mmCIF file of C-alpha atoms and ligand atoms in Angstrom:
data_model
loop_
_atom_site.group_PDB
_atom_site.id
_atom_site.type_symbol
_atom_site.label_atom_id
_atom_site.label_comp_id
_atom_site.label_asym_id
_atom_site.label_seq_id
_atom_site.Cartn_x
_atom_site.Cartn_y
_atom_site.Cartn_z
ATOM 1 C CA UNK A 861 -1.786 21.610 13.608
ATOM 2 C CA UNK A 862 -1.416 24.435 15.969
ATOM 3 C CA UNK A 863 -5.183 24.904 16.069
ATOM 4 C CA UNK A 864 -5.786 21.398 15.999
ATOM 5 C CA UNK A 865 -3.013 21.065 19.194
ATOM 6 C CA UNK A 866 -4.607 24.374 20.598
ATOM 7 C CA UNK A 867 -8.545 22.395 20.771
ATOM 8 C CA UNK A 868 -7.117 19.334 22.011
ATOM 9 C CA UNK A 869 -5.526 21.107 24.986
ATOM 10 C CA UNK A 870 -8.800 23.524 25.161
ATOM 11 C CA UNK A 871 -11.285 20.259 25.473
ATOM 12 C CA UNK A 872 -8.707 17.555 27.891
ATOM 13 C CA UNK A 873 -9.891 20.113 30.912
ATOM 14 C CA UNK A 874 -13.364 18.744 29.750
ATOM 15 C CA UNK A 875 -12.823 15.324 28.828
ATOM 16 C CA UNK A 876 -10.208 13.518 29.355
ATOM 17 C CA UNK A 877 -11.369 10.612 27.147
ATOM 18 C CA UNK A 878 -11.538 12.266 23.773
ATOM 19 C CA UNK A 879 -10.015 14.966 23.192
ATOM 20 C CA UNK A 880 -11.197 16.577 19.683
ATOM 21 C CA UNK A 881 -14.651 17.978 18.435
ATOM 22 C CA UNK A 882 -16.554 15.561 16.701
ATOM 23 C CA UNK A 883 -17.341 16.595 13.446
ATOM 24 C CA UNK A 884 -20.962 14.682 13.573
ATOM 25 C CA UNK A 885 -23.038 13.012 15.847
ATOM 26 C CA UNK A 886 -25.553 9.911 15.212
ATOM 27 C CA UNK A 887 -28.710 10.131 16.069
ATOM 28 C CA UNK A 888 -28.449 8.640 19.544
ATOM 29 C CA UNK A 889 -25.324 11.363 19.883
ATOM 30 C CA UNK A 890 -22.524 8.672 19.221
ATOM 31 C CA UNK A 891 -19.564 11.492 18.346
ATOM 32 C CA UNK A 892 -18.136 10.691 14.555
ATOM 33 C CA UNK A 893 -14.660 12.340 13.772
ATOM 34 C CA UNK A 894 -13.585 12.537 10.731
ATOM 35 C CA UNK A 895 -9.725 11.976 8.928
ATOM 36 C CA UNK A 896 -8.563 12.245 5.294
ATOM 37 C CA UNK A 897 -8.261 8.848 3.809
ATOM 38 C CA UNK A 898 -4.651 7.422 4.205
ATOM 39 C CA UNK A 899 -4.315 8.285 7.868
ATOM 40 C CA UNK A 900 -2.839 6.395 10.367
ATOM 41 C CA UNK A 901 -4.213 6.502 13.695
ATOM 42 C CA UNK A 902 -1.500 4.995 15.894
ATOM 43 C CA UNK A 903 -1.387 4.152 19.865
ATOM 44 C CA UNK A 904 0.914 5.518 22.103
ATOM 45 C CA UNK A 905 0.528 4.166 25.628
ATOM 46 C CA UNK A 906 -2.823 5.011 26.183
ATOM 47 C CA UNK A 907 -3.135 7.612 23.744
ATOM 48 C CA UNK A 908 -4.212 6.925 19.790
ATOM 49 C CA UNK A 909 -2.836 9.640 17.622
ATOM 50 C CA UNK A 910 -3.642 10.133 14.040
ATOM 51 C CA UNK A 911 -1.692 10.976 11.345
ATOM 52 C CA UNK A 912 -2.805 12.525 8.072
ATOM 53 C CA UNK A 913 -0.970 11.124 5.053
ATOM 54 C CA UNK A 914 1.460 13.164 4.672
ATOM 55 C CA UNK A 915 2.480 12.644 8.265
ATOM 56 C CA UNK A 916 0.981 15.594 9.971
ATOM 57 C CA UNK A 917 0.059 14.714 13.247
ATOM 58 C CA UNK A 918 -4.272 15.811 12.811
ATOM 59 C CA UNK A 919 -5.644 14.531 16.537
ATOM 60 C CA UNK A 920 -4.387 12.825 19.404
ATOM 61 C CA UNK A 921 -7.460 10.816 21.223
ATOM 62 C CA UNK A 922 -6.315 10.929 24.664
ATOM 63 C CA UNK A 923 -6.740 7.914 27.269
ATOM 64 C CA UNK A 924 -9.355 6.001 24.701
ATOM 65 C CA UNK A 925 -7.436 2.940 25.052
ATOM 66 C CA UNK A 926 -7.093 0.927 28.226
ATOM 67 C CA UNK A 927 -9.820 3.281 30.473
ATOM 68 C CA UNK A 928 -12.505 0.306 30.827
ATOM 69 C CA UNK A 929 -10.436 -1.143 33.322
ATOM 70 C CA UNK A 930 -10.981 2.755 35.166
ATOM 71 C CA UNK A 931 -13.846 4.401 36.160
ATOM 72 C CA UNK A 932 -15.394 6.019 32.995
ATOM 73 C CA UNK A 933 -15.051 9.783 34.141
ATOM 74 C CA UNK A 934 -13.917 11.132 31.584
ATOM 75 C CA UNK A 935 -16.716 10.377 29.585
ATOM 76 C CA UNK A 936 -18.875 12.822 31.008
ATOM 77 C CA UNK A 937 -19.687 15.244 27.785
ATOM 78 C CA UNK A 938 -19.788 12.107 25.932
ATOM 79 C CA UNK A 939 -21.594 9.811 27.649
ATOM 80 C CA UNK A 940 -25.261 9.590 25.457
ATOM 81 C CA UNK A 941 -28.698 7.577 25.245
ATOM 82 C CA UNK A 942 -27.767 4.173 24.930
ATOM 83 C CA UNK A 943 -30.072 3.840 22.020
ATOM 84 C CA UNK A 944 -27.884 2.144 19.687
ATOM 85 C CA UNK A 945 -28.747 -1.604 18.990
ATOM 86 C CA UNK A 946 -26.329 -3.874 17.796
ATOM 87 C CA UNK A 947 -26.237 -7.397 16.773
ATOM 88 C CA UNK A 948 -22.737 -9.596 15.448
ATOM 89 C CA UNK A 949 -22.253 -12.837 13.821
ATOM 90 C CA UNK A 950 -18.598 -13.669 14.765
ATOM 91 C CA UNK A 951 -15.550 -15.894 15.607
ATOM 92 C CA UNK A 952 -12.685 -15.356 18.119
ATOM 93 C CA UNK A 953 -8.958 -16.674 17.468
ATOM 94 C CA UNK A 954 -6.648 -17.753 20.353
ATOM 95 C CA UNK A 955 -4.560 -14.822 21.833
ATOM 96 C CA UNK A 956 -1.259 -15.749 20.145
ATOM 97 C CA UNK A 957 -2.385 -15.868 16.271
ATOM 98 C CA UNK A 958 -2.026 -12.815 14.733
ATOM 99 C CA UNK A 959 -4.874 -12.529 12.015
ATOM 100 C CA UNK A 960 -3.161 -11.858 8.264
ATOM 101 C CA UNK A 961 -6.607 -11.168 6.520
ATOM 102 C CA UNK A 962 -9.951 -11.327 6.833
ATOM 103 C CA UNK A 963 -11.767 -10.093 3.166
ATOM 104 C CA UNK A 964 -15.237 -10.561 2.016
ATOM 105 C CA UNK A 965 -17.798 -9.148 -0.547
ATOM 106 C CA UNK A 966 -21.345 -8.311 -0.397
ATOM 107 C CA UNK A 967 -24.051 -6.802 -3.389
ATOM 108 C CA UNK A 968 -25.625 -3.991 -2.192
ATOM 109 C CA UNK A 969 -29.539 -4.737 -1.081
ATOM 110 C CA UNK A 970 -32.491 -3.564 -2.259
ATOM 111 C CA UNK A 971 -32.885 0.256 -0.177
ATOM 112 C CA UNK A 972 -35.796 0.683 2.962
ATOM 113 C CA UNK A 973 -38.861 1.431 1.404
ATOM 114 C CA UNK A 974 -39.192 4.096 3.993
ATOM 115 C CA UNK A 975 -36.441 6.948 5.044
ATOM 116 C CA UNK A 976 -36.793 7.860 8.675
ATOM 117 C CA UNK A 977 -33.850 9.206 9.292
ATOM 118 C CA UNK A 978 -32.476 6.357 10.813
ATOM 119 C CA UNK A 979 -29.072 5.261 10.767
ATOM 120 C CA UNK A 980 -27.520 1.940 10.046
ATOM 121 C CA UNK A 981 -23.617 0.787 9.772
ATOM 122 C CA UNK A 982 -23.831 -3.475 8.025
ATOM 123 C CA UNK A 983 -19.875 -4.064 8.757
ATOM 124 C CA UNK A 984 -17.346 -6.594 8.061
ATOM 125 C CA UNK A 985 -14.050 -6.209 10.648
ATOM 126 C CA UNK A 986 -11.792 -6.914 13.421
ATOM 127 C CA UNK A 987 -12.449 -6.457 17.950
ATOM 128 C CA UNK A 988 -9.985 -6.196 20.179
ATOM 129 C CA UNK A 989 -10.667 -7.005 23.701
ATOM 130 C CA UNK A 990 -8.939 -5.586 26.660
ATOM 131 C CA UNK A 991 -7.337 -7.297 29.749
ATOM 132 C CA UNK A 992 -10.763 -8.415 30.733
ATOM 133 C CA UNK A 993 -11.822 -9.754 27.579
ATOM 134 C CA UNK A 994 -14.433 -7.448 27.286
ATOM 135 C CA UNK A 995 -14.399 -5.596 23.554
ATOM 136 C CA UNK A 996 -12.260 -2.366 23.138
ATOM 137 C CA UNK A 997 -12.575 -1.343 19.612
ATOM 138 C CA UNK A 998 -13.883 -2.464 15.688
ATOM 139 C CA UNK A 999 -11.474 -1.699 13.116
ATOM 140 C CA UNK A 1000 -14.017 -2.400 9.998
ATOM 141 C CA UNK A 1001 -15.605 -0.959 6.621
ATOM 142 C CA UNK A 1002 -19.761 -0.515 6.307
ATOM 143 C CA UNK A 1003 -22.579 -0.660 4.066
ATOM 144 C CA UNK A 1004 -24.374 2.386 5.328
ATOM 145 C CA UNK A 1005 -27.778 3.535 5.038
ATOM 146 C CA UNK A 1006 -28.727 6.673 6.579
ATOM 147 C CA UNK A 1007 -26.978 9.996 6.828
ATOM 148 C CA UNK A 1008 -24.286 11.459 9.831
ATOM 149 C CA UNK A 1009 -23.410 15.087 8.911
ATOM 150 C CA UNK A 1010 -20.406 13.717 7.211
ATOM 151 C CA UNK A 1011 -21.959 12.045 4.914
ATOM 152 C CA UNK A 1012 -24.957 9.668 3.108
ATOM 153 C CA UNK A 1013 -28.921 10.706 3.168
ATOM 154 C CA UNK A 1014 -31.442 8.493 1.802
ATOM 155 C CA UNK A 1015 -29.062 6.349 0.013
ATOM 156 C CA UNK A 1016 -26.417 3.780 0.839
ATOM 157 C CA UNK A 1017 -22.881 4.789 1.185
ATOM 158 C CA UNK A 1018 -19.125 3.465 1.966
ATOM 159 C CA UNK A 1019 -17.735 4.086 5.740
ATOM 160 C CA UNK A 1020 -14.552 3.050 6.980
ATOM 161 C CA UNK A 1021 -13.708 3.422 10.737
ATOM 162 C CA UNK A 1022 -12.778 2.488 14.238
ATOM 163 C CA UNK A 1023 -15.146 2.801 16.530
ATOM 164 C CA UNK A 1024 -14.309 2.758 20.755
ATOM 165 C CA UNK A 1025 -16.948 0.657 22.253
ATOM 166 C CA UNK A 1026 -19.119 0.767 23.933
ATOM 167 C CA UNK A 1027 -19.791 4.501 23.506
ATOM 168 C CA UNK A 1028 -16.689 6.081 23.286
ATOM 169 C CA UNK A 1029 -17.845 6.935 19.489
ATOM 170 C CA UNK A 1030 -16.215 6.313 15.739
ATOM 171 C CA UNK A 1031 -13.357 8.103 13.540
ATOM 172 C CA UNK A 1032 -13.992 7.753 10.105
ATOM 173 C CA UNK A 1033 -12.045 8.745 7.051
ATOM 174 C CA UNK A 1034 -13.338 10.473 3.877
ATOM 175 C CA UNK A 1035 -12.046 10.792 0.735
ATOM 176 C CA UNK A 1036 -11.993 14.225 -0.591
ATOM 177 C CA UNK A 1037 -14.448 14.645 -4.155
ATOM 178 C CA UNK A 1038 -16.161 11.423 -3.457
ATOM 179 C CA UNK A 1039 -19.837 11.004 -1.912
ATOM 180 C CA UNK A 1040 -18.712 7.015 -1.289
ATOM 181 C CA UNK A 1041 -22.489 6.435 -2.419
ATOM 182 C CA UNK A 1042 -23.181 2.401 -3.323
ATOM 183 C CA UNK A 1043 -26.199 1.588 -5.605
ATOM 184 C CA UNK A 1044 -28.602 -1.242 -5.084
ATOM 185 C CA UNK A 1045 -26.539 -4.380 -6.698
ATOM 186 C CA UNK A 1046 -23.630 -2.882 -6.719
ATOM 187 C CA UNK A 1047 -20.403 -5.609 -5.471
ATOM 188 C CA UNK A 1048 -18.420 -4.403 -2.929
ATOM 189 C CA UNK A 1049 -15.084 -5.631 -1.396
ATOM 190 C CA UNK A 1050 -14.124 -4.578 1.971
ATOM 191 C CA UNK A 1051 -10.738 -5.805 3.818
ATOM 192 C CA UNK A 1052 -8.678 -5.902 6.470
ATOM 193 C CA UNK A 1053 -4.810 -6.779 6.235
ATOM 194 C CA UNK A 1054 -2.124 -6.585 8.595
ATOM 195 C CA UNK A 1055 0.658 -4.712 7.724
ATOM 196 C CA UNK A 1056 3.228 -6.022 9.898
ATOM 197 C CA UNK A 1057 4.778 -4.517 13.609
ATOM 198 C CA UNK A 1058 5.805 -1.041 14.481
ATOM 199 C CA UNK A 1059 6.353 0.569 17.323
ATOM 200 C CA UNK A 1060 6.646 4.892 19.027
ATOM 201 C CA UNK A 1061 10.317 4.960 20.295
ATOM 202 C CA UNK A 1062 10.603 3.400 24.054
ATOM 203 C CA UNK A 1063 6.693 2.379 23.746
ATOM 204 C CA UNK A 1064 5.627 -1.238 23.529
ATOM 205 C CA UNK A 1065 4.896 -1.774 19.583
ATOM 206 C CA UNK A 1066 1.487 -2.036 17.794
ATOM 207 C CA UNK A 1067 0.193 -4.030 15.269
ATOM 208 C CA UNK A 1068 -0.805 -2.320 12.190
ATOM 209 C CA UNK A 1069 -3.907 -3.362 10.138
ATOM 210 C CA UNK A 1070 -5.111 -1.529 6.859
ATOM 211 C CA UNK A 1071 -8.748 -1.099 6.113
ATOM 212 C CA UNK A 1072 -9.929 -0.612 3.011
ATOM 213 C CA UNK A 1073 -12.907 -1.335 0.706
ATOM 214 C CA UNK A 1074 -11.717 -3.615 -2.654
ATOM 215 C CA UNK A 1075 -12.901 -4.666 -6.251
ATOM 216 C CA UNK A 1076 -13.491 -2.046 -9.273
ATOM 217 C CA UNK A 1077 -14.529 0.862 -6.847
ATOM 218 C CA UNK A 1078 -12.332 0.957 -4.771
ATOM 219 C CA UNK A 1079 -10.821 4.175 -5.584
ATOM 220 C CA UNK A 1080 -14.008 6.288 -4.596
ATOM 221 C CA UNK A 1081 -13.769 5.073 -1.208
ATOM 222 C CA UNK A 1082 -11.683 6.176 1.906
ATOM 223 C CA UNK A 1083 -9.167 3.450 3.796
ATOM 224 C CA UNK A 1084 -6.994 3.904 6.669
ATOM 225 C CA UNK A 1085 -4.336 2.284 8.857
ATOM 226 C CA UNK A 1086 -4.679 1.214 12.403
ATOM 227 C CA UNK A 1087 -2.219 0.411 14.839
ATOM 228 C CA UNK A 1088 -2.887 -1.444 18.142
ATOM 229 C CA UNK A 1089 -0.852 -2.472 20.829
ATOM 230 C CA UNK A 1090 -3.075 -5.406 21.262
ATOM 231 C CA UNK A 1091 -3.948 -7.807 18.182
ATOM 232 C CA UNK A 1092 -7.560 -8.039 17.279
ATOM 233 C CA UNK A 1093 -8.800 -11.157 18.613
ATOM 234 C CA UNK A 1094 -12.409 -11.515 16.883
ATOM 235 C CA UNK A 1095 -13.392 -10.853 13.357
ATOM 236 C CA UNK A 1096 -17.037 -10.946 12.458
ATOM 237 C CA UNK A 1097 -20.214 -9.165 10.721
ATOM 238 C CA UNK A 1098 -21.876 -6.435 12.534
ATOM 239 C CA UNK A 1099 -25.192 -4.396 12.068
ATOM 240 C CA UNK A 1100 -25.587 -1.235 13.955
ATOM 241 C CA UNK A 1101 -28.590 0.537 13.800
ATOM 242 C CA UNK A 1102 -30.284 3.875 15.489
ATOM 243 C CA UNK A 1103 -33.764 5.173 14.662
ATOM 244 C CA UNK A 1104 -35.079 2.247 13.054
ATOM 245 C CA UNK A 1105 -38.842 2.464 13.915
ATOM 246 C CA UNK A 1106 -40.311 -0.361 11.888
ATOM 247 C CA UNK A 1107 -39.843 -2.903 9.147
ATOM 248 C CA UNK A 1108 -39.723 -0.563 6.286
ATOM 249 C CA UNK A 1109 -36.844 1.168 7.935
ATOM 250 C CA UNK A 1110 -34.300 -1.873 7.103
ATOM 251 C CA UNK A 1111 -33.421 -2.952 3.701
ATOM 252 C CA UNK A 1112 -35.887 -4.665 1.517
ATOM 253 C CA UNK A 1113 -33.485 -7.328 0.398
ATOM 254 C CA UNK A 1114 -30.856 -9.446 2.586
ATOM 255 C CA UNK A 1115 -27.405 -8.648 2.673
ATOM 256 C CA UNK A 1116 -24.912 -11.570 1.782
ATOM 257 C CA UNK A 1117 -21.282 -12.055 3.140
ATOM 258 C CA UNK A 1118 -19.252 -14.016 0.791
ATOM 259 C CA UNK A 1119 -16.370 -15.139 -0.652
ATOM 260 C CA UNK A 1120 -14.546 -14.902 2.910
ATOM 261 C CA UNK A 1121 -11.021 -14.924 3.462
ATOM 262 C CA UNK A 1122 -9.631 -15.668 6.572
ATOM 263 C CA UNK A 1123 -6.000 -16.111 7.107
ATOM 264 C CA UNK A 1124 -3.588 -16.058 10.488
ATOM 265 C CA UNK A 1125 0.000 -15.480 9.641
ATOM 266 C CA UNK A 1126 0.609 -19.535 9.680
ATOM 267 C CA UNK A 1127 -2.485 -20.344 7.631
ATOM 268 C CA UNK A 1128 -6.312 -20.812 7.716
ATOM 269 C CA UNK A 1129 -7.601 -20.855 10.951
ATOM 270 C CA UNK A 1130 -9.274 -24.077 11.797
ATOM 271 C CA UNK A 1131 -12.184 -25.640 13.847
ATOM 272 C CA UNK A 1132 -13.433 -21.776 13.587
ATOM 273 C CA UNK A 1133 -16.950 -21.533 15.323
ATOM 274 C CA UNK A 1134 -19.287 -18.558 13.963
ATOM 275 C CA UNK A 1135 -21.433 -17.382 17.185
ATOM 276 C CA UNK A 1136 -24.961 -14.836 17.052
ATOM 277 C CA UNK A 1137 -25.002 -12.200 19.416
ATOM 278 C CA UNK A 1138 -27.683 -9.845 20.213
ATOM 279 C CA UNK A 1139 -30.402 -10.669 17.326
ATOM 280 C CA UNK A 1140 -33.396 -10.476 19.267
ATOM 281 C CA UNK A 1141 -32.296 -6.588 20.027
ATOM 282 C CA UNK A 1142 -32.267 -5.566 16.642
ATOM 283 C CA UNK A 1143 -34.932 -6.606 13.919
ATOM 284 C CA UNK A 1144 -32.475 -8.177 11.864
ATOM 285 C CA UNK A 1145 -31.918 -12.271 11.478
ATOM 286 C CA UNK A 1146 -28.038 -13.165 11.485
ATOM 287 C CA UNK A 1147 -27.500 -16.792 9.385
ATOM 288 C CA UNK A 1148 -24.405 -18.620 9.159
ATOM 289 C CA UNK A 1149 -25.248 -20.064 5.799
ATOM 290 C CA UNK A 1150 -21.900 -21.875 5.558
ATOM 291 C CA UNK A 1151 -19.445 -21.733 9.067
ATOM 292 C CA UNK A 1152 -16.118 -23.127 8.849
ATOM 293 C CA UNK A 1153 -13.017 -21.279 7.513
ATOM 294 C CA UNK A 1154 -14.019 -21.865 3.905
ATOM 295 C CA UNK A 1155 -16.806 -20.886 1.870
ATOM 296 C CA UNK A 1156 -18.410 -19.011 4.306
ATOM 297 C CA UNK A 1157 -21.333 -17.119 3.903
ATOM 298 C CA UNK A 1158 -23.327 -15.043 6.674
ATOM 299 C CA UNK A 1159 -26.729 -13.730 5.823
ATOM 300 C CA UNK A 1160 -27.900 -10.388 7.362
ATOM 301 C CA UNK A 1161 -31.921 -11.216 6.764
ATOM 302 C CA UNK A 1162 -34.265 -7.805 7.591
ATOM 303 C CA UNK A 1163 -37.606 -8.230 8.559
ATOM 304 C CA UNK A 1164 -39.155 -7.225 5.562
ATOM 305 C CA UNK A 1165 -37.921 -9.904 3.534
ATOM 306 C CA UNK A 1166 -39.431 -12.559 5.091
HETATM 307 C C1 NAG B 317 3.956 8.878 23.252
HETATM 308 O O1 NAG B 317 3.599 8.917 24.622
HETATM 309 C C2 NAG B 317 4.638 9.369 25.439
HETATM 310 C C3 NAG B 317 4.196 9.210 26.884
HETATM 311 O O2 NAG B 317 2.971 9.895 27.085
HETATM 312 C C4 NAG B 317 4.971 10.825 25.072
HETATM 313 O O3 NAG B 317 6.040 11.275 25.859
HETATM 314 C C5 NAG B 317 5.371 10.870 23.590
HETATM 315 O O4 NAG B 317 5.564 12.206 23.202
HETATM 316 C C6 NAG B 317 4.292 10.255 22.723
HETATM 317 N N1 NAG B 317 4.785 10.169 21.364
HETATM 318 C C7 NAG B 317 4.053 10.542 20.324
HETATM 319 C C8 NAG B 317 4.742 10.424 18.992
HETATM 320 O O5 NAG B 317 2.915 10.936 20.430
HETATM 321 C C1 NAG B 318 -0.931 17.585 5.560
HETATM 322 O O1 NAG B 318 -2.266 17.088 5.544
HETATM 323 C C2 NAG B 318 -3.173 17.816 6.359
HETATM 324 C C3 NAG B 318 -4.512 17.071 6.356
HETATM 325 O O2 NAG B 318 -4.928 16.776 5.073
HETATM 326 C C4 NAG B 318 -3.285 19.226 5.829
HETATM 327 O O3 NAG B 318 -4.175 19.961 6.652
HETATM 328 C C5 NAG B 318 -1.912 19.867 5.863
HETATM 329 O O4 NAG B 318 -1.987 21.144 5.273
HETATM 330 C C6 NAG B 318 -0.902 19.022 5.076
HETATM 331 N N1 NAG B 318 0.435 19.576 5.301
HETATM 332 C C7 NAG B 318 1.305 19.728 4.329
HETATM 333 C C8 NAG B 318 2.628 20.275 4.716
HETATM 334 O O5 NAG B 318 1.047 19.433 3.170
HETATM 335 C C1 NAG B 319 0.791 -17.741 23.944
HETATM 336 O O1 NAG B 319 2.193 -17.560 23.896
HETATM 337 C C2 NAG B 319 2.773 -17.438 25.179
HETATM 338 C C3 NAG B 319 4.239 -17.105 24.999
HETATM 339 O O2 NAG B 319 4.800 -17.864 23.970
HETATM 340 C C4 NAG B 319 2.553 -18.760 25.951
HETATM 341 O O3 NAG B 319 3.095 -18.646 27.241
HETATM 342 C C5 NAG B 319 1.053 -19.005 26.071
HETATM 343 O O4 NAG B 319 0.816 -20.266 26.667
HETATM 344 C C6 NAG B 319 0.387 -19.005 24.690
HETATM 345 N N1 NAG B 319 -1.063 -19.051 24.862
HETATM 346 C C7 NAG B 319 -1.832 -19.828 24.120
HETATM 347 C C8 NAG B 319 -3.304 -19.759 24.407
HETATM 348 O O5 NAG B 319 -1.402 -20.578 23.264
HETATM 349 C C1 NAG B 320 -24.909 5.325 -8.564
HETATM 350 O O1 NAG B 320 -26.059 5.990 -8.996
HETATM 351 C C2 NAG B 320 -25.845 7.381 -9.225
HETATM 352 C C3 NAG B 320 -27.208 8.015 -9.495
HETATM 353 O O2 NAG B 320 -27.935 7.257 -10.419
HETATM 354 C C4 NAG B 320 -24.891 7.530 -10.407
HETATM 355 O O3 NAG B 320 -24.645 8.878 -10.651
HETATM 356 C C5 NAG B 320 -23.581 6.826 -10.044
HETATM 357 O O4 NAG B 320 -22.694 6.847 -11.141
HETATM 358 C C6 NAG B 320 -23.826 5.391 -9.652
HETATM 359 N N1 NAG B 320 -22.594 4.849 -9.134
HETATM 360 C C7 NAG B 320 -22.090 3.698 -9.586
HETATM 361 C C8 NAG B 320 -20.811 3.270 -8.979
HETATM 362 O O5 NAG B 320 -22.649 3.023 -10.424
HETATM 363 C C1 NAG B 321 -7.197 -9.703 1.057
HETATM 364 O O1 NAG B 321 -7.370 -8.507 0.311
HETATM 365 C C2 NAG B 321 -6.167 -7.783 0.117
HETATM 366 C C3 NAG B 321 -6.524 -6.473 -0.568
HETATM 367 O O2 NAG B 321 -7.267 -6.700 -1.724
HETATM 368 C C4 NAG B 321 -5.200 -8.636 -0.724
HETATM 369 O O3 NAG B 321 -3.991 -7.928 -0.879
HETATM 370 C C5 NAG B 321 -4.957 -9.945 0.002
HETATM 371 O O4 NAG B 321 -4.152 -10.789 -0.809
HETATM 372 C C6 NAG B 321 -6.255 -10.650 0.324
HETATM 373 N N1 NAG B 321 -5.963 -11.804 1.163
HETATM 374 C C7 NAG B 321 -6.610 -12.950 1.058
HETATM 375 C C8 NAG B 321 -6.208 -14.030 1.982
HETATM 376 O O5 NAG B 321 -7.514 -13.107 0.269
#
């Protein structure tokens, strides 16, 4: 901790926006840091701090929340290539519900036929917007392909995170002895539950959501706990990608969304409305197979499927 305390105050004369070493970088130079699964990562004002497990106090990301509606200056070391593409199928709630869960599955698709080093995060999870509407963070769990220096490789793994958009980077958790590698056809549960109201003494309180992935492997896969002072206001399906350079790159089989679960604290939402954003920047074709509340199914569909 006194290292950990002793870097933090070594790198805020550098950047005041984050204030740890990254532990990885993708290939555009998004920063990834890293936490044992179990943490908490907690905000204070406009500070997020993360605990380990057992309560340790590991990093404290300093001024991450609430600096879009500031000048982005502390940034500077971080600031990379925008060459990240990204592409959502999603639905917003009204400001007052607070989302209960929002649970899904997906079989793992068929792998690229090519490995290019490219880098791609297929996630189910939660926004937040700031005071201007404009998104903040995504609290969510991944099919990965590709490899950070944390983890994965030619292969598909599990990654759970919160990531500070636009570019402010992602903090993952790992689980100690476990690669997290998926195989083709494997079924994998991911979710997102709130876990009620808590609050730093004399602070305003947060909202705490745990995610985690679900069903029979769930124990080889890291989950965390995230709490925001602001309740996440969109849930939705997400592909990220970096270094795809054709076709091959993406997975030869679609990736399926189902058996969604969707619940606000006084019940299903309803007249939900699934939107598509940014498909045409990305290769990949986002369906909304079923919409609704109920029996929905979103279809991630690559371009060498078709
Ligand atoms: C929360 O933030 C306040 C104001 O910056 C600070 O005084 C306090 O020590 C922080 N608490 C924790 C637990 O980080
Ligand atoms: C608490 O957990 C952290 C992170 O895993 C570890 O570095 C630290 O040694 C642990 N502290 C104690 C007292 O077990
Ligand atoms: C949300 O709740 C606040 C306080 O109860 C109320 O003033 C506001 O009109 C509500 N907003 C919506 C969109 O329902
Ligand atoms: C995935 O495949 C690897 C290599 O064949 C194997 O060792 C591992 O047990 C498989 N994992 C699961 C969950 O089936
Ligand atoms: C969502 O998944 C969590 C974890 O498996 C479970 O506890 C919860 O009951 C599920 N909620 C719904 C609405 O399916």
């Amino acid at each position: 901790m006194t290292f950990l305390r002793a870097l933090a105050t070594a790198f805020i004369a550098v950047s005041a926006a984050l204030a740890l070493v990254p532990i990885s970088h993708t290939p555009s130079g998004l920063p990834i840091y890293e936490a044992p699964s179990g943490s908490r990562v907690l905000q204070n004002g406009t500070d997020m701090v993360v605990y380990a497990p057992n309560g340790t106090r590991l990093h404290v990301f300093e001024n991450v929340v609430g600096a879009r509606t500031s000048t982005p200056t502390g940034t500077g070391p971080l600031r990379v290539r925008q060459t990240e593409t990204v592409g959502q199928v999603f639905t917003t709630f009204g400001a007052n519900d607070t989302l209960q869960a929002f649970n899904g599955t997906f079989v793992v698709p068929s792998a690229p036929a090519t490995f290019d080093s490219q880098l791609m995060y297929l996630s189910q999870g939660v926004t937040t917007l700031d005071d201007n509407g404009v998104p903040a963070s995504f609290l969510g769990a991944a099919l990965q392909y590709g490899g950070s220096s944390i983890q994965g490789g030619s292969f598909y793994t599990g990654f759970a995170f919160i990531e500070w958009l636009p570019n402010g980077g992602y903090l993952s958790v790992t689980l100690t002895g476990s690669t997290g590698q998926l195989n083709v056809s494997d079924t994998v549960g991911i979710s997102i539950t709130y876990q009620g109201i808590d609050s730093f003494p004399g602070e305003a309180p947060y909202y705490l959501y745990n995610v985690a992935f679900t069903g029979p492997d769930a124990d080889r896969f890291a989950q965390m706990e995230v709490g925001q002072q602001v309740l996440p206001t969109v849930v939705g399906f997400r592909a990220e990608e970096e270094g795809v350079s054709g076709p091959s790159d993406y997975p030869s089989g679609p990736l399926v969304f189902k058996d969604i679960q969707m619940q606000l604290t006084n019940g299903v939402p309803e007249n939900v409305e699934w939107e598509v954003e940014g498909a045409a920047a990305t290769g990949i074709g986002f369906e909304v197979v079923n919409g609704g509340s109920g029996d929905v199914e979103i279809k991630f569909v690559f371009p060498d499927d078709s």
